[in-house]
Amino acid sequence: MNAPLRQMAEELPVQWGARVTQLSRQGPGWRLHLETGTTVEVDAVALALPAEQAAELTVSVAPAMAARARSTKTMPCWTVMAAFADRLPTTLDCWRGDDGEPLGWAARNGSKPARTGPEAWVLQASPGWSSENLEAPEDEVASTLLRALWDRLGTAAATRSPVRPIAGGTRDRAPRVRAPSGTPNTGWACVGTG
């Protein structure tokens, strides 16, 4: 998921893996306060993160935006990628499950434009199941979602093993919006973010 961002930032001085804990104004620009205790001065700030985190960062510099972000409620999601030696026996490339089921969405990665390589599937747990199993071990989540895929595809698919062992899932604590703030994000022109 970071590949497009990394490609766009190739010509920019980027500091990866730095957690910003606070924003403050610095003349016409911004000062980013990092978890390490250091600061970085920048010309502009663009936030692309869950509403809960945006609220924390903007409370002192844009209280109205922070309030709007606090009113947005998000849900977690577990995601697993599994690759196989052969194409799985189904004509479906994508489907959605019910919220009560472990598997909420599955997609054949090769069905996306310009995707090549081995047969791979992206498996996402349903919002309800993700919430109930948020702290489950990654390998347990991966096994559960793979079993749910086999249940969906039938016994012919269940005999297939992933080419690469599933090394666990990826837990994202806030990728889905459950209750939007009701106000579209129109930017921060009023506080100088650009």
XYZ file of N, CA and C in Angstrom:
582
model
N 0.808 -1.201 0.000
C 0.000 0.000 0.000
C 0.850 1.263 0.000
N 2.090 1.154 0.446
C 2.962 2.325 0.494
C 3.673 2.589 -0.820
N 3.621 1.642 -1.756
C 4.386 1.768 -3.001
C 4.072 3.046 -3.778
N 2.796 3.423 -3.992
C 2.543 4.664 -4.741
C 3.119 5.891 -4.039
N 2.982 5.944 -2.725
C 3.512 7.076 -1.971
C 5.030 7.132 -2.071
N 5.682 5.994 -1.942
C 7.139 5.965 -2.047
C 7.600 6.412 -3.434
N 6.870 6.006 -4.468
C 7.243 6.400 -5.824
C 7.078 7.908 -6.011
N 5.972 8.474 -5.523
C 5.751 9.916 -5.655
C 6.794 10.713 -4.880
N 7.319 10.137 -3.803
C 8.244 10.861 -2.939
C 9.710 10.643 -3.287
N 9.996 9.945 -4.380
C 11.386 9.630 -4.721
C 12.281 10.857 -4.802
N 11.766 11.972 -5.277
C 12.578 13.178 -5.450
C 12.513 14.111 -4.241
N 11.841 13.687 -3.179
C 11.666 14.545 -2.008
C 12.511 14.048 -0.839
N 12.916 14.967 0.038
C 13.642 14.533 1.244
C 12.631 13.991 2.262
N 12.478 12.690 2.314
C 11.475 12.060 3.170
C 12.158 11.325 4.310
N 11.579 11.443 5.490
C 12.067 10.700 6.650
C 11.019 9.639 6.972
N 11.293 8.389 6.603
C 10.351 7.294 6.822
C 10.465 6.781 8.249
N 9.367 6.267 8.762
C 9.365 5.633 10.075
C 9.421 6.610 11.229
N 9.100 7.859 10.991
C 9.102 8.863 12.050
C 7.658 9.145 12.459
N 7.353 9.019 13.738
C 5.991 9.262 14.219
C 5.877 10.702 14.704
N 4.951 11.448 14.100
C 4.698 12.831 14.488
C 3.733 12.816 15.666
N 4.087 13.517 16.746
C 3.237 13.555 17.936
C 2.509 14.878 18.106
N 2.987 15.925 17.418
C 2.355 17.238 17.552
C 2.695 18.094 16.339
N 1.764 18.972 15.974
C 1.985 19.972 14.933
C 1.961 21.342 15.591
N 2.815 22.243 15.124
C 2.736 23.629 15.585
C 3.129 24.541 14.432
N 2.610 25.774 14.478
C 2.925 26.750 13.442
C 4.350 27.249 13.647
N 5.037 27.463 12.541
C 6.384 28.019 12.561
C 6.443 29.027 11.432
N 6.140 30.296 11.727
C 6.079 31.313 10.678
C 5.037 30.911 9.653
N 5.395 30.953 8.353
C 4.433 30.551 7.325
C 4.332 29.030 7.165
N 5.187 28.294 7.857
C 5.208 26.836 7.720
C 4.786 26.125 8.988
N 5.343 24.942 9.150
C 4.952 24.060 10.249
C 6.170 23.445 10.911
N 6.021 23.128 12.172
C 7.028 22.355 12.894
C 6.370 21.036 13.288
N 7.025 19.942 12.902
C 6.560 18.613 13.270
C 7.375 18.151 14.473
N 6.707 17.791 15.532
C 7.360 17.273 16.731
C 7.325 15.753 16.635
N 8.493 15.136 16.635
C 8.590 13.692 16.455
C 8.670 12.970 17.797
N 8.298 11.713 17.775
C 8.310 10.870 18.966
C 9.703 10.795 19.586
N 10.722 10.950 18.772
C 12.108 10.891 19.254
C 12.520 12.132 20.042
N 11.669 13.166 20.035
C 11.996 14.408 20.714
C 12.561 15.464 19.785
N 12.868 15.108 18.561
C 13.383 16.070 17.591
C 12.221 16.760 16.880
N 12.546 17.842 16.185
C 11.541 18.554 15.401
C 12.037 18.709 13.969
N 11.081 18.853 13.066
C 11.378 19.047 11.651
C 10.502 20.191 11.165
N 11.094 21.144 10.433
C 10.312 22.249 9.883
C 9.989 21.964 8.427
N 8.715 22.179 8.054
C 8.239 21.908 6.700
C 7.368 23.061 6.221
N 7.194 23.141 4.899
C 6.374 24.193 4.307
C 4.886 23.890 4.379
N 4.529 22.618 4.255
C 3.114 22.238 4.213
C 2.919 20.894 4.904
N 1.694 20.653 5.332
C 1.334 19.400 5.995
C 0.119 18.815 5.300
N 0.184 17.540 4.978
C -0.972 16.805 4.454
C -1.157 15.597 5.361
N -2.341 15.455 5.919
C -2.620 14.329 6.808
C -3.408 13.273 6.058
N -2.890 12.070 6.031
C -3.581 10.926 5.432
C -3.514 9.809 6.459
N -4.370 9.911 7.449
C -4.358 8.964 8.550
C -5.751 8.872 9.151
N -5.978 7.899 10.013
C -7.309 7.743 10.598
C -7.762 8.996 11.346
N -9.060 9.196 11.356
C -9.643 10.384 11.978
C -9.215 10.538 13.433
N -9.151 9.437 14.165
C -8.770 9.515 15.576
C -7.369 10.095 15.739
N -6.454 9.714 14.868
C -5.090 10.241 14.932
C -5.044 11.685 14.447
N -5.827 12.008 13.432
C -5.880 13.390 12.945
C -6.393 14.317 14.042
N -7.367 13.858 14.818
C -7.909 14.678 15.903
C -6.823 15.014 16.918
N -6.010 14.028 17.272
C -4.925 14.259 18.233
C -3.927 15.294 17.715
N -3.585 15.205 16.436
C -2.568 16.094 15.876
C -3.073 17.509 15.627
N -4.359 17.685 15.405
C -4.869 18.996 14.997
C -5.539 19.782 16.112
N -5.689 19.204 17.284
C -6.453 19.862 18.345
C -5.902 21.245 18.697
N -4.589 21.440 18.686
C -4.036 22.742 19.069
C -3.916 23.720 17.904
N -3.908 23.238 16.668
C -3.724 24.133 15.520
C -4.985 24.322 14.684
N -5.922 23.419 14.786
C -7.178 23.512 14.027
C -8.283 22.825 14.835
N -8.750 23.472 15.913
C -9.725 22.845 16.805
C -11.008 22.397 16.108
N -11.482 23.167 15.126
C -12.716 22.777 14.421
C -12.494 21.488 13.637
N -11.334 21.385 13.006
C -11.044 20.159 12.269
C -10.897 18.985 13.232
N -10.259 19.216 14.370
C -10.105 18.156 15.367
C -11.470 17.680 15.859
N -12.389 18.612 16.085
C -13.737 18.236 16.536
C -14.445 17.404 15.474
N -14.303 17.815 14.222
C -14.916 17.058 13.125
C -14.303 15.661 13.030
N -12.996 15.581 13.186
C -12.328 14.277 13.137
C -12.779 13.399 14.304
N -12.929 13.994 15.502
C -13.383 13.213 16.662
C -14.782 12.652 16.455
N -15.615 13.341 15.672
C -16.986 12.858 15.459
C -17.046 11.740 14.416
N -15.949 11.482 13.734
C -15.881 10.386 12.762
C -15.464 9.117 13.492
N -16.225 8.062 13.325
C -15.927 6.792 13.995
C -15.459 5.775 12.963
N -14.385 5.065 13.266
C -13.816 4.091 12.339
C -13.867 2.682 12.926
N -13.622 1.706 12.066
C -13.620 0.299 12.460
C -12.321 -0.346 11.982
N -11.864 -1.385 12.692
C -10.632 -2.065 12.291
C -10.865 -3.068 11.167
N -9.757 -3.537 10.586
C -9.837 -4.558 9.541
C -8.551 -5.374 9.522
N -8.703 -6.691 9.542
C -7.589 -7.608 9.335
C -7.505 -7.933 7.851
N -6.300 -7.961 7.285
C -6.090 -8.294 5.875
C -4.985 -9.342 5.758
N -5.191 -10.299 4.856
C -4.213 -11.357 4.591
C -4.005 -11.450 3.084
N -2.777 -11.675 2.648
C -2.464 -11.959 1.246
C -1.948 -13.389 1.186
N -2.524 -14.180 0.280
C -2.088 -15.570 0.105
C -1.812 -15.816 -1.374
N -0.663 -16.415 -1.681
C -0.285 -16.722 -3.066
C -0.307 -18.232 -3.272
N -0.711 -18.662 -4.470
C -0.857 -20.078 -4.789
C -0.123 -20.402 -6.088
N 0.270 -21.665 -6.254
C 0.991 -22.093 -7.456
C 0.089 -22.072 -8.683
N -1.189 -22.409 -8.507
C -2.133 -22.488 -9.623
C -3.342 -21.606 -9.353
N -4.050 -21.316 -10.433
C -5.284 -20.543 -10.319
C -6.304 -21.348 -9.510
N -6.967 -20.705 -8.574
C -7.980 -21.391 -7.771
C -9.219 -21.645 -8.619
N -9.902 -22.764 -8.370
C -11.033 -23.168 -9.214
C -12.313 -22.391 -8.911
N -12.353 -21.150 -9.368
C -13.564 -20.346 -9.240
C -13.589 -19.318 -10.362
N -14.781 -19.008 -10.828
C -14.921 -17.957 -11.840
C -15.059 -16.590 -11.185
N -15.263 -16.578 -9.881
C -15.389 -15.311 -9.166
C -14.021 -14.676 -8.966
N -13.955 -13.388 -9.153
C -12.724 -12.656 -8.871
C -12.826 -11.859 -7.578
N -14.065 -11.679 -7.100
C -14.280 -10.851 -5.924
C -15.645 -11.171 -5.333
N -15.768 -11.094 -4.044
C -17.083 -11.176 -3.405
C -17.015 -10.574 -2.014
N -18.187 -10.246 -1.507
C -18.339 -9.723 -0.152
C -19.101 -10.731 0.689
N -18.700 -10.848 1.933
C -19.395 -11.710 2.874
C -20.290 -10.880 3.777
N -20.894 -11.537 4.736
C -21.739 -10.857 5.718
C -20.889 -10.427 6.904
N -21.371 -9.427 7.631
C -20.594 -8.900 8.746
C -20.366 -9.937 9.840
N -21.255 -10.893 9.995
C -21.078 -11.899 11.029
C -20.060 -12.966 10.679
N -19.676 -13.057 9.424
C -18.711 -14.062 8.973
C -17.287 -13.533 9.144
N -16.323 -14.434 9.292
C -14.934 -13.955 9.359
C -14.505 -13.239 8.074
N -14.788 -13.830 6.916
C -14.327 -13.266 5.646
C -15.356 -12.272 5.114
N -14.997 -11.003 5.140
C -15.913 -9.962 4.692
C -15.734 -9.590 3.233
N -14.535 -9.828 2.688
C -14.253 -9.452 1.301
C -13.048 -10.255 0.838
N -13.102 -10.720 -0.387
C -11.970 -11.445 -0.978
C -11.847 -11.039 -2.435
N -10.620 -10.900 -2.909
C -10.404 -10.521 -4.307
C -9.165 -11.214 -4.852
N -9.317 -11.699 -6.071
C -8.181 -12.271 -6.802
C -7.308 -11.097 -7.225
N -6.092 -11.044 -6.747
C -5.215 -9.910 -7.018
C -4.943 -9.749 -8.509
N -4.862 -10.853 -9.250
C -4.592 -10.798 -10.681
C -5.732 -10.228 -11.500
N -6.910 -10.057 -10.896
C -8.032 -9.480 -11.642
C -7.945 -7.959 -11.695
N -7.046 -7.376 -10.914
C -6.859 -5.927 -10.932
C -6.031 -5.561 -12.160
N -6.227 -4.389 -12.714
C -5.477 -3.993 -13.914
C -3.961 -4.050 -13.705
N -3.267 -4.552 -14.716
C -1.799 -4.590 -14.775
C -1.165 -5.430 -13.673
N -1.882 -6.401 -13.138
C -1.317 -7.287 -12.118
C -0.891 -8.589 -12.773
N 0.331 -8.985 -12.534
C 0.846 -10.252 -13.040
C 1.455 -11.010 -11.871
N 1.967 -12.183 -12.152
C 2.606 -12.958 -11.103
C 1.752 -14.129 -10.689
N 2.081 -14.738 -9.556
C 1.352 -15.931 -9.127
C -0.095 -15.607 -8.751
N -0.900 -16.632 -8.710
C -2.277 -16.505 -8.231
C -2.224 -16.032 -6.784
N -2.796 -14.891 -6.524
C -2.781 -14.330 -5.172
C -4.156 -13.771 -4.843
N -4.537 -13.908 -3.603
C -5.823 -13.408 -3.131
C -5.607 -12.490 -1.937
N -6.359 -11.388 -1.913
C -6.406 -10.493 -0.765
C -7.666 -10.866 0.005
N -7.504 -11.180 1.269
C -8.619 -11.580 2.124
C -8.763 -10.548 3.237
N -9.951 -9.955 3.355
C -10.188 -8.996 4.428
C -11.305 -9.513 5.319
N -11.060 -9.459 6.607
C -12.067 -9.885 7.569
C -13.202 -8.867 7.610
N -14.371 -9.320 8.006
C -15.515 -8.418 8.136
C -15.267 -7.453 9.300
N -15.934 -6.289 9.285
C -15.736 -5.326 10.376
C -16.057 -5.911 11.749
N -17.173 -6.633 11.848
C -17.545 -7.206 13.141
C -16.527 -8.211 13.636
N -16.099 -9.112 12.745
C -15.122 -10.127 13.122
C -13.790 -9.467 13.471
N -13.382 -8.463 12.701
C -12.125 -7.755 12.994
C -12.180 -7.114 14.376
N -13.314 -6.497 14.706
C -13.452 -5.861 16.021
C -13.363 -6.888 17.140
N -14.041 -8.014 16.968
C -14.047 -9.057 17.997
C -12.690 -9.738 18.141
N -11.889 -9.740 17.084
C -10.607 -10.451 17.081
C -9.419 -9.517 16.893
N -9.576 -8.280 17.292
C -8.555 -7.268 17.049
C -7.195 -7.645 17.634
N -7.181 -8.278 18.779
C -5.912 -8.616 19.432
C -5.497 -10.073 19.212
N -6.172 -10.770 18.309
C -5.822 -12.170 18.030
C -4.432 -12.248 17.397
N -3.732 -13.366 17.586
C -2.422 -13.538 16.938
C -2.561 -13.530 15.413
N -1.595 -12.939 14.730
C -1.643 -12.800 13.270
C -1.811 -14.139 12.566
N -1.064 -15.142 12.979
C -1.146 -16.448 12.315
C -2.523 -17.080 12.479
N -3.143 -16.871 13.636
C -4.493 -17.397 13.872
C -5.500 -16.715 12.945
N -5.358 -15.416 12.781
C -6.237 -14.666 11.879
C -6.064 -15.167 10.451
N -4.815 -15.332 10.019
C -4.548 -15.805 8.657
C -5.165 -17.178 8.429
N -5.024 -18.080 9.382
C -5.606 -19.423 9.242
C -7.124 -19.368 9.161
N -7.734 -18.533 9.982
C -9.197 -18.408 9.978
C -9.692 -17.870 8.644
N -9.036 -16.846 8.116
C -9.483 -16.268 6.843
C -9.243 -17.229 5.688
N -8.161 -17.978 5.723
C -7.912 -18.963 4.672
C -8.962 -20.078 4.723
N -9.309 -20.541 5.928
C -10.381 -21.550 6.055
C -11.698 -21.002 5.515
N -11.976 -19.736 5.780
C -13.208 -19.120 5.276
C -13.194 -19.051 3.746
N -12.018 -18.806 3.153
C -11.903 -18.823 1.694
C -12.214 -20.217 1.170
N -11.649 -21.244 1.805
C -11.916 -22.623 1.374
C -13.397 -22.954 1.508
N -14.033 -22.519 2.592
C -15.473 -22.764 2.767
C -16.261 -22.131 1.627
N -15.827 -20.972 1.200
C -16.525 -20.256 0.133
C -16.313 -20.926 -1.225
N -15.094 -21.399 -1.478
C -14.764 -21.963 -2.790
C -15.076 -23.449 -2.913
N -15.168 -24.162 -1.808
C -15.483 -25.585 -1.871
C -14.261 -26.474 -1.744
N -14.514 -27.779 -1.776
C -13.457 -28.755 -1.498
C -12.357 -28.784 -2.544
N -12.660 -28.492 -3.798
C -11.613 -28.511 -4.831
C -10.528 -27.486 -4.511
N -10.923 -26.355 -3.990
C -9.945 -25.324 -3.642
C -9.230 -25.652 -2.343
N -9.922 -26.312 -1.443
C -9.351 -26.573 -0.118
C -8.134 -27.484 -0.160
N -7.924 -28.186 -1.264
C -6.744 -29.048 -1.377
C -5.498 -28.250 -1.744
N -5.653 -26.983 -2.092
C -4.519 -26.131 -2.483
C -3.869 -25.531 -1.241
N -2.593 -25.500 -1.247
C -1.858 -24.841 -0.169
C -1.205 -23.596 -0.743
N -1.095 -22.565 0.064
C -0.406 -21.375 -0.424
C 1.028 -21.700 -0.828
N 1.513 -21.064 -1.909
C 2.900 -21.214 -2.343
C 3.813 -20.756 -1.216
N 3.491 -19.603 -0.680
C 4.230 -19.078 0.460
C 3.373 -19.306 1.691
N 3.964 -19.793 2.749
C 3.159 -19.917 3.963
C 2.620 -18.544 4.339
N 1.408 -18.516 4.804
C 0.840 -17.240 5.220
C 1.547 -16.834 6.503
N 2.209 -15.718 6.462
C 3.016 -15.277 7.596
C 2.229 -14.363 8.515
N 0.958 -14.584 8.622
C 0.142 -13.744 9.482
C -0.599 -12.708 8.677
N -1.387 -11.948 9.361
C -2.190 -10.926 8.713
C -1.685 -9.547 9.069
N -2.311 -8.558 8.478
C -2.006 -7.167 8.769
C -3.216 -6.561 9.447
N -3.011 -6.007 10.617
C -4.108 -5.399 11.365
C -4.061 -3.894 11.159
N -5.129 -3.337 10.661
C -5.271 -1.894 10.517
C -6.396 -1.497 11.459
N -6.095 -0.672 12.417
C -7.068 -0.352 13.459
C -8.173 0.602 13.023
N -8.014 1.306 11.918
C -9.033 2.298 11.565
C -9.167 2.563 10.069
N -9.282 1.541 9.211
C -9.364 1.829 7.784
C -10.770 2.104 7.269
N -11.776 1.719 8.036
C -13.153 1.854 7.562
C -13.890 2.897 8.385
N -14.653 3.730 7.704
C -15.450 4.732 8.401
C -16.809 4.128 8.720
N -17.138 4.105 10.002
C -18.434 3.586 10.451
C -19.456 4.713 10.524
N -19.038 5.883 11.019
C -19.929 7.030 11.152
C -19.171 8.278 10.723
N -19.425 8.761 9.493
C -18.717 9.961 9.036
C -19.140 11.184 9.831
N -18.302 12.207 9.797
C -18.575 13.428 10.553
C -19.772 14.185 10.014
N -20.169 13.905 8.775
C -21.289 14.623 8.175
C -20.858 15.847 7.401
N -19.581 16.198 7.488
C -19.053 17.360 6.780
C -17.899 16.898 5.910
N -17.940 17.189 4.609
C -16.812 16.775 3.771
C -15.548 17.532 4.150
N -14.408 16.892 3.959
C -13.141 17.542 4.241
C -12.827 18.498 3.103
N -12.771 19.760 3.410
C -12.539 20.767 2.379
C -11.162 21.396 2.476
N -10.335 20.899 3.349
C -8.984 21.436 3.464
C -8.861 22.421 4.600
N -7.658 22.881 4.781
C -7.348 23.769 5.889
C -6.903 25.136 5.406
N -7.416 25.622 4.325
C -6.940 26.905 3.806
C -6.969 27.974 4.891
N -7.939 27.881 5.793
C -8.078 28.895 6.836
C -6.947 28.856 7.860
N -6.255 27.749 7.999
C -5.150 27.688 8.949
C -3.810 27.549 8.248
N -3.808 27.696 6.939
C -2.562 27.763 6.204
C -1.905 26.454 5.861
N -2.666 25.387 5.745
C -2.030 24.137 5.361
C -1.938 23.989 3.867
N -2.598 24.837 3.132
C -2.528 24.745 1.678
C -3.677 24.006 1.083
